[in-house]
CSV table of C-alpha atoms in Angstrom, one decimal:
chain,number,residue,atom,x,y,z
A,390,UNK,CA,0.0,0.0,0.0
A,391,UNK,CA,1.5,3.3,-1.1
A,392,UNK,CA,1.0,6.5,0.9
A,393,UNK,CA,0.2,8.4,-2.3
A,394,UNK,CA,-3.2,7.5,-3.7
A,395,UNK,CA,-2.1,8.1,-7.3
A,396,UNK,CA,0.8,5.5,-6.9
A,397,UNK,CA,-1.4,2.9,-5.2
A,398,UNK,CA,-2.9,0.5,-7.7
A,399,UNK,CA,-5.8,-0.2,-5.4
A,400,UNK,CA,-7.2,3.3,-6.1
A,401,UNK,CA,-8.8,4.7,-9.3
A,402,UNK,CA,-9.2,8.5,-9.7
A,403,UNK,CA,-12.7,9.6,-10.6
A,404,UNK,CA,-13.4,12.6,-12.8
A,405,UNK,CA,-14.4,15.6,-10.8
A,406,UNK,CA,-13.9,18.4,-13.2
A,407,UNK,CA,-11.5,21.3,-13.6
A,408,UNK,CA,-10.0,23.3,-10.9
A,409,UNK,CA,-11.7,26.5,-9.9
A,410,UNK,CA,-10.3,29.5,-8.0
A,411,UNK,CA,-13.8,29.9,-6.4
A,412,UNK,CA,-14.1,26.4,-4.9
A,413,UNK,CA,-11.7,24.1,-3.0
A,414,UNK,CA,-10.0,21.6,-5.2
A,415,UNK,CA,-11.5,18.1,-4.9
A,416,UNK,CA,-10.3,14.7,-6.0
A,417,UNK,CA,-12.1,11.4,-5.5
A,418,UNK,CA,-10.4,8.0,-5.3
A,419,UNK,CA,-12.3,4.8,-5.6
A,420,UNK,CA,-11.1,1.5,-4.2
A,421,UNK,CA,-12.8,-1.9,-4.2
A,422,UNK,CA,-14.5,-1.2,-0.9
A,423,UNK,CA,-14.4,2.5,-0.1
A,424,UNK,CA,-14.2,6.0,-1.6
A,425,UNK,CA,-11.7,8.6,-0.5
A,426,UNK,CA,-12.5,12.2,-1.0
A,427,UNK,CA,-9.6,14.6,-0.9
A,428,UNK,CA,-10.3,18.3,-0.6
A,429,UNK,CA,-7.6,20.9,-0.7
A,430,UNK,CA,-8.6,23.9,1.4
A,431,UNK,CA,-5.9,26.6,1.8
A,432,UNK,CA,-2.7,25.0,2.8
A,433,UNK,CA,-4.2,21.7,4.0
A,434,UNK,CA,-5.6,18.6,2.5
A,435,UNK,CA,-8.8,17.1,4.1
A,436,UNK,CA,-9.7,13.4,3.8
A,437,UNK,CA,-13.1,11.8,4.0
A,438,UNK,CA,-13.4,8.0,3.7
A,439,UNK,CA,-16.7,6.3,2.9
A,440,UNK,CA,-17.2,2.6,3.0
A,441,UNK,CA,-19.3,1.6,-0.1
A,442,UNK,CA,-21.5,-0.5,2.2
A,443,UNK,CA,-22.3,2.6,4.2
A,444,UNK,CA,-23.4,4.9,1.4
A,445,UNK,CA,-27.2,4.9,1.3
A,446,UNK,CA,-27.7,7.4,-1.6
A,447,UNK,CA,-26.1,10.1,-3.6
A,448,UNK,CA,-28.4,13.2,-3.8
A,449,UNK,CA,-28.0,15.5,-6.8
A,450,UNK,CA,-29.6,18.9,-6.7
A,451,UNK,CA,-29.6,20.5,-10.2
A,452,UNK,CA,-29.3,24.2,-10.5
A,453,UNK,CA,-30.2,26.5,-13.4
A,454,UNK,CA,-27.8,29.2,-12.2
A,455,UNK,CA,-25.3,28.9,-15.0
A,456,UNK,CA,-27.8,28.9,-17.9
A,457,UNK,CA,-29.8,31.7,-16.2
A,458,UNK,CA,-26.7,33.9,-15.7
A,459,UNK,CA,-25.7,33.4,-19.4
A,460,UNK,CA,-29.3,34.2,-20.6
A,461,UNK,CA,-29.5,37.3,-18.4
A,462,UNK,CA,-26.1,38.4,-19.7
A,463,UNK,CA,-27.1,37.9,-23.3
A,464,UNK,CA,-30.6,39.5,-23.0
A,465,UNK,CA,-29.1,42.4,-21.1
A,466,UNK,CA,-26.6,42.9,-23.9
A,467,UNK,CA,-29.2,43.3,-26.7
A,468,UNK,CA,-30.4,46.8,-25.7
A,469,UNK,CA,-26.8,47.8,-24.9
A,470,UNK,CA,-25.8,46.8,-28.4
A,471,UNK,CA,-28.8,48.6,-30.0
A,472,UNK,CA,-27.8,51.7,-28.1
A,473,UNK,CA,-24.2,51.3,-29.2
A,474,UNK,CA,-25.3,50.9,-32.9
A,475,UNK,CA,-27.4,54.1,-32.5
A,476,UNK,CA,-24.5,56.0,-31.1
A,477,UNK,CA,-22.1,54.8,-33.8
A,478,UNK,CA,-24.7,55.7,-36.5
A,479,UNK,CA,-25.2,59.2,-35.0
A,480,UNK,CA,-21.4,59.9,-35.0
A,481,UNK,CA,-21.4,58.6,-38.6
A,482,UNK,CA,-18.9,55.8,-38.2
A,483,UNK,CA,-18.6,53.7,-41.3
A,484,UNK,CA,-21.1,50.8,-41.4
A,485,UNK,CA,-18.5,48.0,-41.6
A,486,UNK,CA,-16.5,49.4,-38.7
A,487,UNK,CA,-19.5,49.7,-36.4
A,488,UNK,CA,-20.5,46.2,-37.3
A,489,UNK,CA,-17.0,45.0,-36.3
A,490,UNK,CA,-17.3,46.8,-33.0
A,491,UNK,CA,-20.7,45.4,-32.2
A,492,UNK,CA,-19.6,41.9,-33.2
A,493,UNK,CA,-16.5,42.3,-31.0
A,494,UNK,CA,-18.6,43.3,-28.0
A,495,UNK,CA,-21.3,40.7,-28.6
A,496,UNK,CA,-18.8,37.8,-28.9
A,497,UNK,CA,-18.1,37.2,-25.1
A,498,UNK,CA,-21.7,36.8,-23.9
A,499,UNK,CA,-22.6,34.6,-26.9
A,500,UNK,CA,-19.6,32.5,-26.3
A,501,UNK,CA,-20.5,32.2,-22.6
A,502,UNK,CA,-24.1,31.2,-23.6
A,503,UNK,CA,-22.7,28.5,-26.0
A,504,UNK,CA,-20.3,27.3,-23.3
A,505,UNK,CA,-23.1,27.1,-20.7
A,506,UNK,CA,-25.2,25.0,-23.1
A,507,UNK,CA,-22.3,22.7,-23.9
A,508,UNK,CA,-21.1,22.3,-20.3
A,509,UNK,CA,-24.5,21.5,-18.9
A,510,UNK,CA,-26.3,22.7,-15.8
A,511,UNK,CA,-24.7,23.1,-12.4
A,512,UNK,CA,-25.6,20.9,-9.4
A,513,UNK,CA,-24.7,20.1,-5.8
A,514,UNK,CA,-24.0,16.6,-4.8
A,515,UNK,CA,-24.2,15.0,-1.4
A,516,UNK,CA,-23.2,11.6,-0.1
A,517,UNK,CA,-25.8,10.3,2.4
A,518,UNK,CA,-24.9,7.6,4.9
A,519,UNK,CA,-26.7,6.4,8.0
A,520,UNK,CA,-24.9,8.9,10.2
A,521,UNK,CA,-23.9,11.8,8.0
A,522,UNK,CA,-24.6,13.8,4.9
A,523,UNK,CA,-21.4,15.0,3.2
A,524,UNK,CA,-21.4,17.6,0.5
A,525,UNK,CA,-18.8,17.6,-2.3
A,526,UNK,CA,-18.7,21.3,-3.1
A,527,UNK,CA,-16.2,21.1,-5.9
A,528,UNK,CA,-18.2,18.5,-7.9
A,529,UNK,CA,-20.7,21.0,-9.4
A,530,UNK,CA,-21.3,19.9,-13.0
A,531,UNK,CA,-24.4,17.8,-13.4
A,532,UNK,CA,-23.3,15.5,-16.2
A,533,UNK,CA,-20.0,14.9,-14.4
A,534,UNK,CA,-21.8,14.3,-11.1
A,535,UNK,CA,-24.1,11.8,-12.8
A,536,UNK,CA,-21.1,9.9,-14.2
A,537,UNK,CA,-19.4,10.0,-10.8
A,538,UNK,CA,-22.6,8.6,-9.1
A,539,UNK,CA,-22.8,5.8,-11.7
A,540,UNK,CA,-19.2,4.8,-11.1
A,541,UNK,CA,-19.6,4.8,-7.3
A,542,UNK,CA,-22.9,2.9,-7.6
A,543,UNK,CA,-21.3,0.2,-9.9
A,544,UNK,CA,-18.5,-0.2,-7.4
A,545,UNK,CA,-21.0,-0.5,-4.5
A,546,UNK,CA,-23.0,-3.1,-6.4
A,547,UNK,CA,-19.8,-5.1,-7.1
A,548,UNK,CA,-18.9,-4.8,-3.5
A,549,UNK,CA,-22.3,-6.2,-2.5
A,550,UNK,CA,-22.0,-9.1,-4.9
A,551,UNK,CA,-18.5,-10.0,-3.7
A,552,UNK,CA,-18.2,-12.5,-0.8
A,553,UNK,CA,-17.8,-11.3,2.8
A,554,UNK,CA,-14.5,-9.7,3.7
A,555,UNK,CA,-12.1,-12.6,4.6
A,556,UNK,CA,-10.4,-10.4,7.1
A,557,UNK,CA,-13.4,-9.9,9.4
A,558,UNK,CA,-12.7,-10.9,12.9
A,559,UNK,CA,-15.6,-13.4,13.1
A,560,UNK,CA,-13.6,-16.0,11.1
A,561,UNK,CA,-10.2,-15.2,12.5
A,562,UNK,CA,-8.6,-18.3,14.1
A,563,UNK,CA,-7.9,-18.4,17.8
A,564,UNK,CA,-4.3,-17.5,18.6
A,565,UNK,CA,-2.3,-19.9,20.6
A,566,UNK,CA,-1.4,-18.7,24.1
A,567,UNK,CA,2.3,-19.4,23.7
B,1111,UNK,CA,-34.9,1.0,15.6
B,1112,UNK,CA,-35.7,2.7,12.2
B,1113,UNK,CA,-33.3,3.3,9.4
B,1114,UNK,CA,-32.5,7.1,9.1
B,1115,UNK,CA,-34.2,9.1,6.4
B,1116,UNK,CA,-32.4,10.9,3.7
B,1117,UNK,CA,-33.1,14.7,3.9
B,1118,UNK,CA,-33.8,17.0,1.0
B,1119,UNK,CA,-30.7,19.3,0.7
B,1120,UNK,CA,-32.9,22.3,0.3
B,1121,UNK,CA,-35.7,22.0,2.9
B,1122,UNK,CA,-34.3,19.2,5.1
B,1123,UNK,CA,-37.6,17.3,4.8
B,1124,UNK,CA,-37.2,13.5,4.9
B,1125,UNK,CA,-37.5,11.9,1.5
B,1126,UNK,CA,-39.3,8.6,0.9
B,1127,UNK,CA,-37.4,5.6,2.2
B,1128,UNK,CA,-38.4,3.4,-0.7
B,1129,UNK,CA,-35.6,2.9,-3.2
B,1130,UNK,CA,-37.9,2.7,-6.3
B,1131,UNK,CA,-39.7,5.9,-5.3
B,1132,UNK,CA,-36.4,7.7,-4.7
B,1133,UNK,CA,-34.9,6.6,-8.0
B,1134,UNK,CA,-38.0,7.9,-10.0
B,1135,UNK,CA,-38.1,11.2,-8.1
B,1136,UNK,CA,-37.4,14.3,-10.0
B,1137,UNK,CA,-38.3,16.9,-7.3
B,1138,UNK,CA,-38.6,17.1,-3.5
B,1139,UNK,CA,-42.3,16.3,-2.5
B,1140,UNK,CA,-42.1,19.1,0.1
B,1141,UNK,CA,-40.4,22.0,-1.5
B,1142,UNK,CA,-40.7,21.0,-5.2
B,1143,UNK,CA,-37.0,21.8,-5.9
B,1144,UNK,CA,-35.5,19.7,-8.6
B,1145,UNK,CA,-33.7,16.6,-7.2
B,1146,UNK,CA,-32.1,13.4,-8.3
B,1147,UNK,CA,-31.5,10.6,-5.9
B,1148,UNK,CA,-29.4,7.6,-6.7
B,1149,UNK,CA,-30.2,4.9,-4.1
B,1150,UNK,CA,-27.5,2.5,-3.1
B,1151,UNK,CA,-27.8,-1.1,-1.8
B,1152,UNK,CA,-27.3,0.1,1.8
B,1153,UNK,CA,-30.4,2.3,1.6
B,1154,UNK,CA,-32.7,1.5,4.6
B,1155,UNK,CA,-30.2,-1.0,6.0
B,1156,UNK,CA,-29.4,-0.5,9.7
B,1157,UNK,CA,-25.7,-0.5,10.7
B,1158,UNK,CA,-24.8,-4.0,11.6
B,1159,UNK,CA,-22.6,-4.6,14.7
B,1160,UNK,CA,-19.9,-7.2,14.9
B,1161,UNK,CA,-20.4,-10.6,16.5
B,1162,UNK,CA,-20.7,-10.6,20.3
B,1163,UNK,CA,-17.6,-11.9,22.1
B,1164,UNK,CA,-17.7,-15.6,23.2
B,1165,UNK,CA,-17.0,-16.5,26.8
B,1166,UNK,CA,-13.9,-18.6,27.4
B,1167,UNK,CA,-15.0,-22.0,28.3
B,1168,UNK,CA,-11.9,-24.1,28.9
B,1169,UNK,CA,-8.7,-23.0,30.8
B,1170,UNK,CA,-6.7,-23.6,27.5
B,1171,UNK,CA,-8.7,-20.9,25.7
B,1172,UNK,CA,-6.7,-17.7,25.1
B,1173,UNK,CA,-8.5,-14.8,26.6
B,1174,UNK,CA,-8.8,-11.2,25.7
B,1175,UNK,CA,-6.2,-8.8,27.3
B,1176,UNK,CA,-9.0,-6.4,28.2
B,1177,UNK,CA,-11.8,-8.9,29.0
B,1178,UNK,CA,-10.4,-11.8,30.9
B,1179,UNK,CA,-13.6,-13.8,30.6
B,1180,UNK,CA,-13.9,-13.5,26.8
B,1181,UNK,CA,-12.3,-15.7,24.3
B,1182,UNK,CA,-9.5,-14.1,22.2
B,1183,UNK,CA,-9.9,-14.3,18.4
B,1184,UNK,CA,-7.0,-12.3,17.0
B,1185,UNK,CA,-3.8,-10.6,18.2
B,1186,UNK,CA,-3.3,-6.9,17.9
B,1187,UNK,CA,-1.0,-6.3,14.8
B,1188,UNK,CA,0.8,-3.5,16.7
B,1189,UNK,CA,1.3,-4.7,20.3
B,1190,UNK,CA,0.5,-8.4,20.0
B,1191,UNK,CA,-2.2,-8.4,22.8
B,1192,UNK,CA,-4.9,-11.0,22.4
B,1193,UNK,CA,-8.3,-9.4,21.6
B,1194,UNK,CA,-11.9,-10.6,21.7
B,1195,UNK,CA,-14.3,-9.6,18.9
B,1196,UNK,CA,-15.4,-6.5,20.9
B,1197,UNK,CA,-11.8,-5.1,21.3
B,1198,UNK,CA,-10.7,-6.0,17.8
B,1199,UNK,CA,-10.8,-2.9,15.6
B,1200,UNK,CA,-10.3,-3.9,12.0
B,1201,UNK,CA,-9.0,-0.9,10.1
B,1202,UNK,CA,-7.9,-1.1,6.5
B,1203,UNK,CA,-6.8,-4.8,6.8
B,1204,UNK,CA,-5.1,-4.3,10.1
B,1205,UNK,CA,-6.3,-5.6,13.5
B,1206,UNK,CA,-5.7,-3.1,16.3
B,1207,UNK,CA,-6.6,-2.9,20.0
B,1208,UNK,CA,-8.2,0.4,21.2
B,1209,UNK,CA,-5.0,1.9,22.8
B,1210,UNK,CA,-2.9,1.1,19.6
B,1211,UNK,CA,-5.7,2.7,17.5
B,1212,UNK,CA,-5.6,5.8,19.6
B,1213,UNK,CA,-1.8,5.9,19.5
B,1214,UNK,CA,-1.9,5.4,15.7
B,1215,UNK,CA,-4.4,8.3,15.4
B,1216,UNK,CA,-2.2,10.6,17.5
B,1217,UNK,CA,1.1,9.6,15.8
B,1218,UNK,CA,-0.5,9.5,12.4
B,1219,UNK,CA,0.7,6.0,11.7
B,1220,UNK,CA,-2.8,4.7,10.6
B,1221,UNK,CA,-3.4,6.6,7.4
B,1222,UNK,CA,-7.0,5.5,7.2
B,1223,UNK,CA,-7.7,7.6,10.4
B,1224,UNK,CA,-6.0,10.7,9.1
B,1225,UNK,CA,-8.4,13.6,8.6
B,1226,UNK,CA,-6.0,16.2,7.2
B,1227,UNK,CA,-2.4,17.0,6.3
B,1228,UNK,CA,-0.6,20.2,5.8
B,1229,UNK,CA,0.4,20.9,2.2
B,1230,UNK,CA,4.0,22.1,2.8
B,1231,UNK,CA,4.6,22.1,-0.9
B,1232,UNK,CA,1.9,24.8,-1.4
B,1233,UNK,CA,3.5,26.8,1.4
B,1234,UNK,CA,6.9,26.5,-0.3
B,1235,UNK,CA,5.4,27.5,-3.6
B,1236,UNK,CA,3.8,30.6,-2.0
B,1237,UNK,CA,7.2,31.5,-0.5
B,1238,UNK,CA,8.8,31.2,-3.9
B,1239,UNK,CA,6.2,33.6,-5.4
B,1240,UNK,CA,6.8,35.9,-2.4
B,1241,UNK,CA,10.5,35.9,-3.2
B,1242,UNK,CA,9.7,37.4,-6.6
B,1243,UNK,CA,7.5,40.2,-5.2
B,1244,UNK,CA,9.1,41.2,-1.9
B,1245,UNK,CA,12.3,42.7,-3.4
B,1246,UNK,CA,15.2,43.0,-0.9
B,1247,UNK,CA,13.4,40.7,1.6
B,1248,UNK,CA,13.5,37.8,-0.9
B,1249,UNK,CA,16.6,36.3,0.8
B,1250,UNK,CA,14.5,36.0,4.0
B,1251,UNK,CA,11.7,34.2,2.1
B,1252,UNK,CA,14.3,32.0,0.4
B,1253,UNK,CA,15.9,31.0,3.7
B,1254,UNK,CA,12.4,30.4,5.2
B,1255,UNK,CA,11.7,28.1,2.2
B,1256,UNK,CA,14.9,26.2,2.7
B,1257,UNK,CA,14.1,25.8,6.5
B,1258,UNK,CA,10.6,24.6,5.7
B,1259,UNK,CA,11.9,22.1,3.1
B,1260,UNK,CA,14.5,20.7,5.5
B,1261,UNK,CA,12.2,20.6,8.5
B,1262,UNK,CA,9.2,18.9,6.7
B,1263,UNK,CA,11.1,16.6,4.3
B,1264,UNK,CA,10.4,13.5,6.4
B,1265,UNK,CA,6.9,14.5,7.5
B,1266,UNK,CA,3.9,12.9,5.8
B,1267,UNK,CA,3.3,14.8,2.5
B,1268,UNK,CA,0.3,15.2,0.3
B,1269,UNK,CA,-1.6,12.0,-0.7
B,1270,UNK,CA,-2.4,13.2,-4.2
B,1271,UNK,CA,0.5,15.4,-5.4
B,1272,UNK,CA,4.2,15.0,-5.7
B,1273,UNK,CA,5.0,17.3,-2.8
B,1274,UNK,CA,8.7,16.7,-2.4
B,1275,UNK,CA,9.4,17.5,-6.1
B,1276,UNK,CA,7.3,20.7,-5.8
B,1277,UNK,CA,9.1,21.7,-2.6
B,1278,UNK,CA,12.5,21.2,-4.2
B,1279,UNK,CA,11.6,23.2,-7.3
B,1280,UNK,CA,10.1,26.0,-5.2
B,1281,UNK,CA,13.2,26.1,-2.9
B,1282,UNK,CA,15.6,26.1,-5.9
B,1283,UNK,CA,13.6,28.8,-7.6
B,1284,UNK,CA,13.5,31.1,-4.5
B,1285,UNK,CA,17.3,30.5,-3.9
B,1286,UNK,CA,17.8,31.5,-7.5
B,1287,UNK,CA,15.8,34.6,-7.2
B,1288,UNK,CA,17.6,35.6,-3.9
B,1289,UNK,CA,21.1,34.9,-5.5
B,1290,UNK,CA,20.1,36.8,-8.6
B,1291,UNK,CA,19.0,39.8,-6.5
B,1292,UNK,CA,22.2,39.6,-4.6
B,1293,UNK,CA,24.3,39.6,-7.8
B,1294,UNK,CA,22.3,42.6,-9.2
B,1295,UNK,CA,22.7,44.5,-6.0
B,1296,UNK,CA,26.5,43.8,-5.9
B,1297,UNK,CA,26.9,44.9,-9.5
B,1298,UNK,CA,24.9,48.0,-8.8
B,1299,UNK,CA,27.0,48.7,-5.7
B,1300,UNK,CA,30.3,48.2,-7.7
B,1301,UNK,CA,29.1,50.4,-10.6
B,1302,UNK,CA,28.2,53.1,-8.0
B,1303,UNK,CA,31.7,52.8,-6.5
B,1304,UNK,CA,33.5,53.1,-9.8
B,1305,UNK,CA,31.5,56.2,-11.0
């Protein structure tokens, strides 16, 4: 067993999305019987370990925040651009030049809208066990969270199907007193 | 005893306990916020305790170090004391007695019990950046970087990143900046002296 999860063949890293400066960095490592969630907060790393037999459900709460913000940005830009066109027309700037200026200004919100549509909606995901509900704040993309949930569920089903842990104390032999 | 309910993240209202109902749910019945629940096989299952310790029946039976009347089933992997099923704490493939588990938690020898580690490599990287921006104080930051790298080299490092490599690079960079600054200052001093 290696101390570094990435060097330990027992662990497989799950996709959790890109780093963001607004959220703590998160990485999730799946083993045959448990899930390790590593969260980098400031100058420390925090670990949470979930046994796959303890996880009762993954709860995803989709959010329309990203798409709404992109639409508001785009819709708010339309009157601004119309005003800009009117101003440019009034100061008799050549038609082609004003078109280039308007296109230049319109590109960022339209690109943001396209990116929001491509990346999918945001969400929050929580791991629910019998004794706690843990939120994974950095895993905030809905398609990614769904894929994460599928992988963990598959591992939990495989864990249920596998025979009982041979190292459980109930079957340990009695030690000799000598 | 009843299995605990899963709460809605928005309104904290308990969601239905039935796995089929949870899987087909698209919003919380109480607050109507959109919701997706992926039920796991453990849903509704109560936490199962380990087997109860057996009483030692014959004088030849090895008994638990902590419970003299109970039959020992396994020795502690750290101290070798015999343990009954009650005292045997099975952590990540290792059998430990309660005192060894507590000692392992305090000395951080049982990695499965670790809750956090300090990222010394991130501190070293920040000091390296500080070297660039703090001008004449950069030798101080470089020395601090060297001290941190030496003092924490053998301490447990990050479990996901190559911390020692990062620390080495950050320390080398900050030393380079400090030496570079010293050379520039020396050249400046000499040029002032000659003119």
